[in-house]
Amino acid sequence: MVLDRGFSYLLLLAFFFLILFSTNSFAQDPSDTLAPESVTNVDAFDTPNDNGHSITVSWELSSDDGAGKNNVVVYEVYRSDSPEGKFEKRGMVPAGENTFEDQGAKEKDNANYLPSHKNFYYRVRAKSDGLFSDSEISLPAYAYGQWYHTGKTPVLVAVILFSVFAITFITLARKGKLFYIRPLAGIEAVDDAIGRATEMGKPILYIFGLGTADMIATIASFTILSRVAKKTAEYQTPILIPCYDSVVMAVAQETVRAAYLEAGRPDMYKEENIFFLTSMQFAYVAGVNGIMLREKPATNFYLGKFYAESLILAETGSIAGSIQISGTDEIAQIPFFVAATDYTLIGEELYAASAYLGREPVLLGTLKGQDWGKAVVIFSLILGALAASFGFQFFINLFRIQL
Amino acid sequence: MHPSPDIGIWIGGLLTLGIFSFLYGDNPYYKFCEALFVGVSAGHWFITLFWTVFIPKLLGNIGIAIHTFRTEGFAAGMSDYMHWSYIFGGILGFLMILRLFPKIGWISRWSLAFVVGTTAGYYFINYLVSNGLMQIQKTILPLTSVGNIILVVGTFCGLIYFFFSKEHKGAFGGLARVGIWFLMITFGASFGYTVMSRMSLLIGRMDYIFGIWLGMIR
Amino acid sequence: MRRSVPLLIVSITGFFMLIQYFIPLEESEWLYERILDWIIVIGCFAMLLGLWSLTYVSVNKVKRKVPGWGYNLVALSGLFFMLIVGFVPGQESLVRGSAFMHLFEYVYIPIQASMFSLLAFYIASAAYRAFRARTVLATILLVSAVVIMLRLVPLGPLSGINQWLANFILTVPNMAAKRAFWIGVGLGATATALKIMLGIERTYMGRD
């Protein structure tokens, strides 16, 4: 019995030491039940460079962010229109971030509407696994629109620079300075192509492609059409222009009529030669194919915006035996035009064509301005690449635009 | 062979063959299909535009404005400029139709001028930013790898090629020639890239004819 | 007046669109969005002009009984039938199962798909003409196209090399030339837009 009692005491002692040296699962560190430290210096201000419906909130990170036992997981941002009012949650950012943009809608009937010129108060909540602490309420802030977007300054500089180049050379051209431009095979062929149509007694077909009047490639094509139409008026060759878009048809009619007036042949202008076909891609192609095979034009011009139908048009024109001059700013269609037409104006050459055809000094001046623009680009590229090679990001930052 | 019992599929199949007959040469069968296509597509485009754009955008907005004027009064109606401002678009559009009358057709130039002017202003900025500044930013690369060097040199030579005010002679001509070589690589790549997709279109049509229409393949 | 007012409209609207890019104000944004909507509305009215033009040209050809006038009649019939089945049921005509949508599904779609698939034949004939390596440029075009075309084809031991080469071509020289192309187009388009806005290029405005 003495032994039994002693053994029991031993067991009790062992049990006592077991509990004493066991893991922390029984003993709790007092700091585990505390919320994380709140953020400080909450500052709300109007988001710059916007339309006046956004407020940005910034703060100093909680001292428990990325450190300490009560590691912050997320920051929640709350807003109210008065310091005593109800605060509603506007969003959250993960730990480590110290700014939040409260973007609101501009429409009054939108649930997310954030009115401008109205004071709002913000509070930031630092949260970690169900525990949180709120910051002090910020000073009031209101959203308002800006008159100038500072992030777009590189664009403004580019606009001014380009305009200065263009206007300088236009002014020099008006004073009589002559500018040289290198020959372009596609442009030099235009006269011969129109002459060929006159000799064969066949019409000329002019295709704008699928461009609408609100595309710059189509507008560039109008400027070329006026010069081509003037030549066809002088040579007394009919010109057929089936149009994909009604507004394009209207502008083309004005352009050709003016060209015929300028050439002194207003009586030769036939409005029914410039007509609308359809505004569906392959139906338009089918219609133009029919015109090519039945009217057998001697010369086809494809100048403007083209997509997948470019090859069908060019191949059919080739089958019909026409001389074909093409030009587009769609790089994906250039290979097909290069393969299937006789002359191709590649990209920027389409925009330069009107200056080449008219040879007006003012237009040649703008072409010179374009070249100076290219020179600035090349210079920036070389300098920028060399600087970037040595780790200087200056040139890349120069062209960074905030949209 | 299990031809489709659907008359619509039969019509589609016959029209498909009509278009393919063009590969043999221009013929009445193709001409019929082409004429039908042009007419049906023009009608489809007009109707779709009318119901999905014209009615909601113009008449819908003006209708809301008129309703506001009638139910909430003049002041409320005037403040609803979001809707009544579409009247300006309607006026410009109406001026466009006056082209049909030769004596007053000149007034349609105002609408054309509006379209051309806004396009010019919009694209002045758009192209300068997306085609100019952003491309330059992406091309400024450190010359620390072969790929980057080729990229910068290729862009440089390509730009030299597009110079209009200097003849392609001598060293300048040499750089321009390198530029056109790069352009030819791009054109060849574009060509090769699209070949497979065009072939798949043909496979799709063959599937329609032999699978869906004639039921010869499953 | 007939020319000066349109030119003034072009300049004012053009410069407004340019300046508004830099002004983030809500009012500027609102006017910009309205202007784009008005252009769509103008386009809607212009579609009447287009329809009139198509009808007028086709009717004229039928009246004068020019060769092939029967096909103009087919086009007119297709057009007016679509207009009737599109207008009469109202907006219901755009619902699947209507006569309008049946015509779209069984006439328009098969013909459109067939026209699109003709490209398979045309691309072969264009490739035959273009890929004759008679000049340095044609050879470069040919080699580049062949490498890219074969990138999806199993070539046994050569697959790895071809894949690498195709990837290199697409990401390096192809991108370089595209950038030069886009920058050139950007400058050209900007110059054209400036010429229009300054009234230097005014041929599209017509004359009296």
Coordinates of N, CA and C in Angstrom, one line a residue, chain C residues 59-135:
Chain C
V59 N -33.6 50.8 -110.4 CA -34.8 51.0 -111.2 C -34.5 51.6 -112.6
N60 N -33.5 52.5 -112.6 CA -33.1 53.1 -113.9 C -32.6 52.0 -114.9
K61 N -31.9 51.1 -114.3 CA -31.3 50.0 -115.2 C -32.5 49.1 -115.7
V62 N -33.5 48.8 -114.8 CA -34.6 48.0 -115.2 C -35.4 48.8 -116.3
K63 N -35.6 50.0 -116.1 CA -36.4 50.9 -117.0 C -35.8 50.9 -118.4
R64 N -34.5 51.1 -118.4 CA -33.7 51.2 -119.7 C -33.4 49.9 -120.3
K65 N -33.8 48.8 -119.5 CA -33.5 47.4 -120.0 C -32.1 47.2 -120.4
V66 N -31.2 47.7 -119.6 CA -29.7 47.5 -119.9 C -29.4 46.0 -119.8
P67 N -28.4 45.5 -120.4 CA -28.0 44.1 -120.3 C -27.9 43.7 -118.9
G68 N -28.6 42.6 -118.5 CA -28.5 42.1 -117.1 C -29.5 42.8 -116.2
W69 N -30.5 43.5 -116.8 CA -31.5 44.2 -115.9 C -32.3 43.3 -115.0
G70 N -32.4 42.0 -115.4 CA -33.1 41.1 -114.6 C -32.5 40.9 -113.2
Y71 N -31.2 41.0 -113.2 CA -30.5 40.8 -111.9 C -30.8 42.0 -111.0
N72 N -30.9 43.2 -111.6 CA -31.3 44.4 -110.8 C -32.6 44.2 -110.2
L73 N -33.5 43.5 -111.0 CA -34.9 43.3 -110.5 C -34.8 42.3 -109.3
V74 N -33.9 41.3 -109.4 CA -33.7 40.4 -108.3 C -33.3 41.1 -107.0
A75 N -32.3 42.0 -107.2 CA -31.7 42.8 -106.1 C -32.8 43.6 -105.4
L76 N -33.6 44.3 -106.3 CA -34.7 45.1 -105.8 C -35.8 44.3 -105.0
S77 N -36.1 43.1 -105.6 CA -37.0 42.3 -104.9 C -36.5 41.8 -103.5
G78 N -35.3 41.4 -103.5 CA -34.7 41.0 -102.2 C -34.7 42.2 -101.2
L79 N -34.4 43.4 -101.7 CA -34.4 44.5 -100.8 C -35.7 44.8 -100.3
F80 N -36.7 44.9 -101.1 CA -38.1 45.3 -100.7 C -38.8 44.2 -99.9
F81 N -38.5 43.0 -100.2 CA -39.1 41.9 -99.4 C -38.5 42.0 -98.0
M82 N -37.2 42.2 -97.8 CA -36.6 42.4 -96.5 C -37.2 43.6 -95.8
L83 N -37.4 44.7 -96.5 CA -38.0 45.9 -95.8 C -39.4 45.6 -95.3
I84 N -40.1 44.9 -96.1 CA -41.5 44.6 -95.7 C -41.6 43.7 -94.5
V85 N -40.8 42.5 -94.5 CA -40.9 41.6 -93.4 C -40.1 42.2 -92.2
G86 N -39.3 43.2 -92.4 CA -38.6 43.9 -91.3 C -39.4 44.9 -90.6
F87 N -40.3 45.7 -91.4 CA -41.0 46.8 -90.8 C -42.4 46.3 -90.3
V88 N -43.1 45.5 -91.1 CA -44.5 45.2 -90.7 C -44.6 44.6 -89.3
P89 N -43.8 43.6 -88.9 CA -44.0 43.0 -87.5 C -43.4 43.9 -86.5
G90 N -42.8 45.0 -86.8 CA -42.2 45.9 -85.8 C -40.8 45.3 -85.3
Q91 N -40.5 45.6 -84.1 CA -39.3 45.1 -83.5 C -39.2 43.6 -83.4
E92 N -40.4 43.0 -83.4 CA -40.5 41.5 -83.3 C -39.7 40.9 -84.5
S93 N -39.5 41.6 -85.6 CA -38.9 41.0 -86.8 C -37.4 40.6 -86.4
L94 N -36.8 41.2 -85.4 CA -35.5 40.9 -85.0 C -35.4 39.6 -84.1
V95 N -36.5 39.1 -83.8 CA -36.6 37.9 -82.9 C -36.4 36.7 -83.8
R96 N -35.6 35.7 -83.3 CA -35.3 34.5 -84.0 C -36.6 33.7 -84.3
G97 N -36.8 33.3 -85.5 CA -38.0 32.6 -85.9 C -38.9 33.4 -86.8
S98 N -38.6 34.7 -86.9 CA -39.4 35.6 -87.7 C -39.0 35.4 -89.2
A99 N -39.8 35.8 -90.1 CA -39.5 35.7 -91.5 C -38.2 36.5 -91.9
F100 N -38.1 37.6 -91.2 CA -36.8 38.5 -91.4 C -35.6 37.7 -91.1
M101 N -35.6 37.0 -89.9 CA -34.5 36.3 -89.4 C -34.3 35.0 -90.2
H102 N -35.4 34.4 -90.7 CA -35.2 33.2 -91.6 C -34.5 33.6 -92.8
L103 N -34.8 34.7 -93.4 CA -34.1 35.2 -94.6 C -32.6 35.4 -94.3
F104 N -32.4 36.0 -93.2 CA -31.0 36.3 -92.8 C -30.2 35.0 -92.6
E105 N -30.9 34.0 -91.9 CA -30.2 32.7 -91.6 C -30.0 31.8 -92.8
Y106 N -31.0 31.8 -93.7 CA -30.9 30.8 -94.8 C -30.5 31.4 -96.1
V107 N -30.5 32.8 -96.2 CA -30.0 33.4 -97.5 C -28.7 34.2 -97.2
Y108 N -28.7 35.1 -96.3 CA -27.6 36.0 -96.1 C -26.4 35.2 -95.5
I109 N -26.6 34.4 -94.4 CA -25.4 33.7 -93.8 C -24.7 32.7 -94.7
P110 N -25.5 31.8 -95.4 CA -24.8 30.9 -96.3 C -24.0 31.6 -97.4
I111 N -24.6 32.7 -98.0 CA -23.8 33.4 -99.1 C -22.6 34.1 -98.5
Q112 N -22.8 34.7 -97.3 CA -21.7 35.4 -96.7 C -20.5 34.5 -96.4
A113 N -20.9 33.3 -95.8 CA -19.9 32.4 -95.5 C -19.2 31.8 -96.7
S114 N -19.9 31.6 -97.8 CA -19.4 31.1 -99.0 C -18.4 32.1 -99.6
M115 N -18.8 33.4 -99.6 CA -17.9 34.4 -100.2 C -16.6 34.5 -99.4
F116 N -16.8 34.4 -98.0 CA -15.6 34.4 -97.2 C -14.7 33.3 -97.5
S117 N -15.3 32.1 -97.7 CA -14.5 30.9 -97.9 C -13.8 30.9 -99.3
L118 N -14.2 31.8 -100.2 CA -13.5 31.9 -101.5 C -12.1 32.3 -101.3
L119 N -11.9 33.0 -100.1 CA -10.5 33.4 -99.8 C -9.5 32.3 -99.8
A120 N -10.0 31.1 -99.5 CA -9.1 29.9 -99.5 C -8.5 29.7 -100.8
F121 N -9.3 29.9 -101.9 CA -8.8 29.7 -103.2 C -8.0 30.9 -103.7
Y122 N -8.5 32.1 -103.3 CA -7.7 33.2 -103.8 C -6.4 33.4 -103.1
I123 N -6.3 32.9 -101.8 CA -5.0 33.0 -101.2 C -4.0 32.1 -101.8
A124 N -4.5 31.0 -102.3 CA -3.6 30.0 -103.0 C -3.1 30.6 -104.3
S125 N -4.0 31.3 -105.1 CA -3.6 31.8 -106.3 C -2.7 33.0 -106.1
A126 N -2.9 33.8 -105.1 CA -2.1 35.0 -104.8 C -0.7 34.5 -104.3
A127 N -0.7 33.4 -103.5 CA 0.6 32.9 -103.1 C 1.4 32.3 -104.2
Y128 N 0.7 31.7 -105.2 CA 1.4 31.2 -106.4 C 2.1 32.3 -107.1
R129 N 1.4 33.5 -107.2 CA 2.0 34.6 -108.0 C 3.1 35.3 -107.2
A130 N 2.9 35.5 -105.9 CA 3.8 36.3 -105.1 C 5.0 35.5 -104.6
F131 N 4.9 34.2 -104.5 CA 6.0 33.5 -103.9 C 6.9 32.9 -104.9
R132 N 7.1 33.6 -106.0 CA 8.2 33.2 -107.0 C 9.4 34.0 -106.6
A133 N 10.4 33.4 -106.1 CA 11.5 34.1 -105.5 C 12.4 34.7 -106.6
R134 N 11.9 35.7 -107.3 CA 12.7 36.3 -108.4 C 13.5 37.4 -107.9
T135 N 13.1 38.0 -106.8 CA 13.8 39.2 -106.3 C 14.1 38.9 -104.8

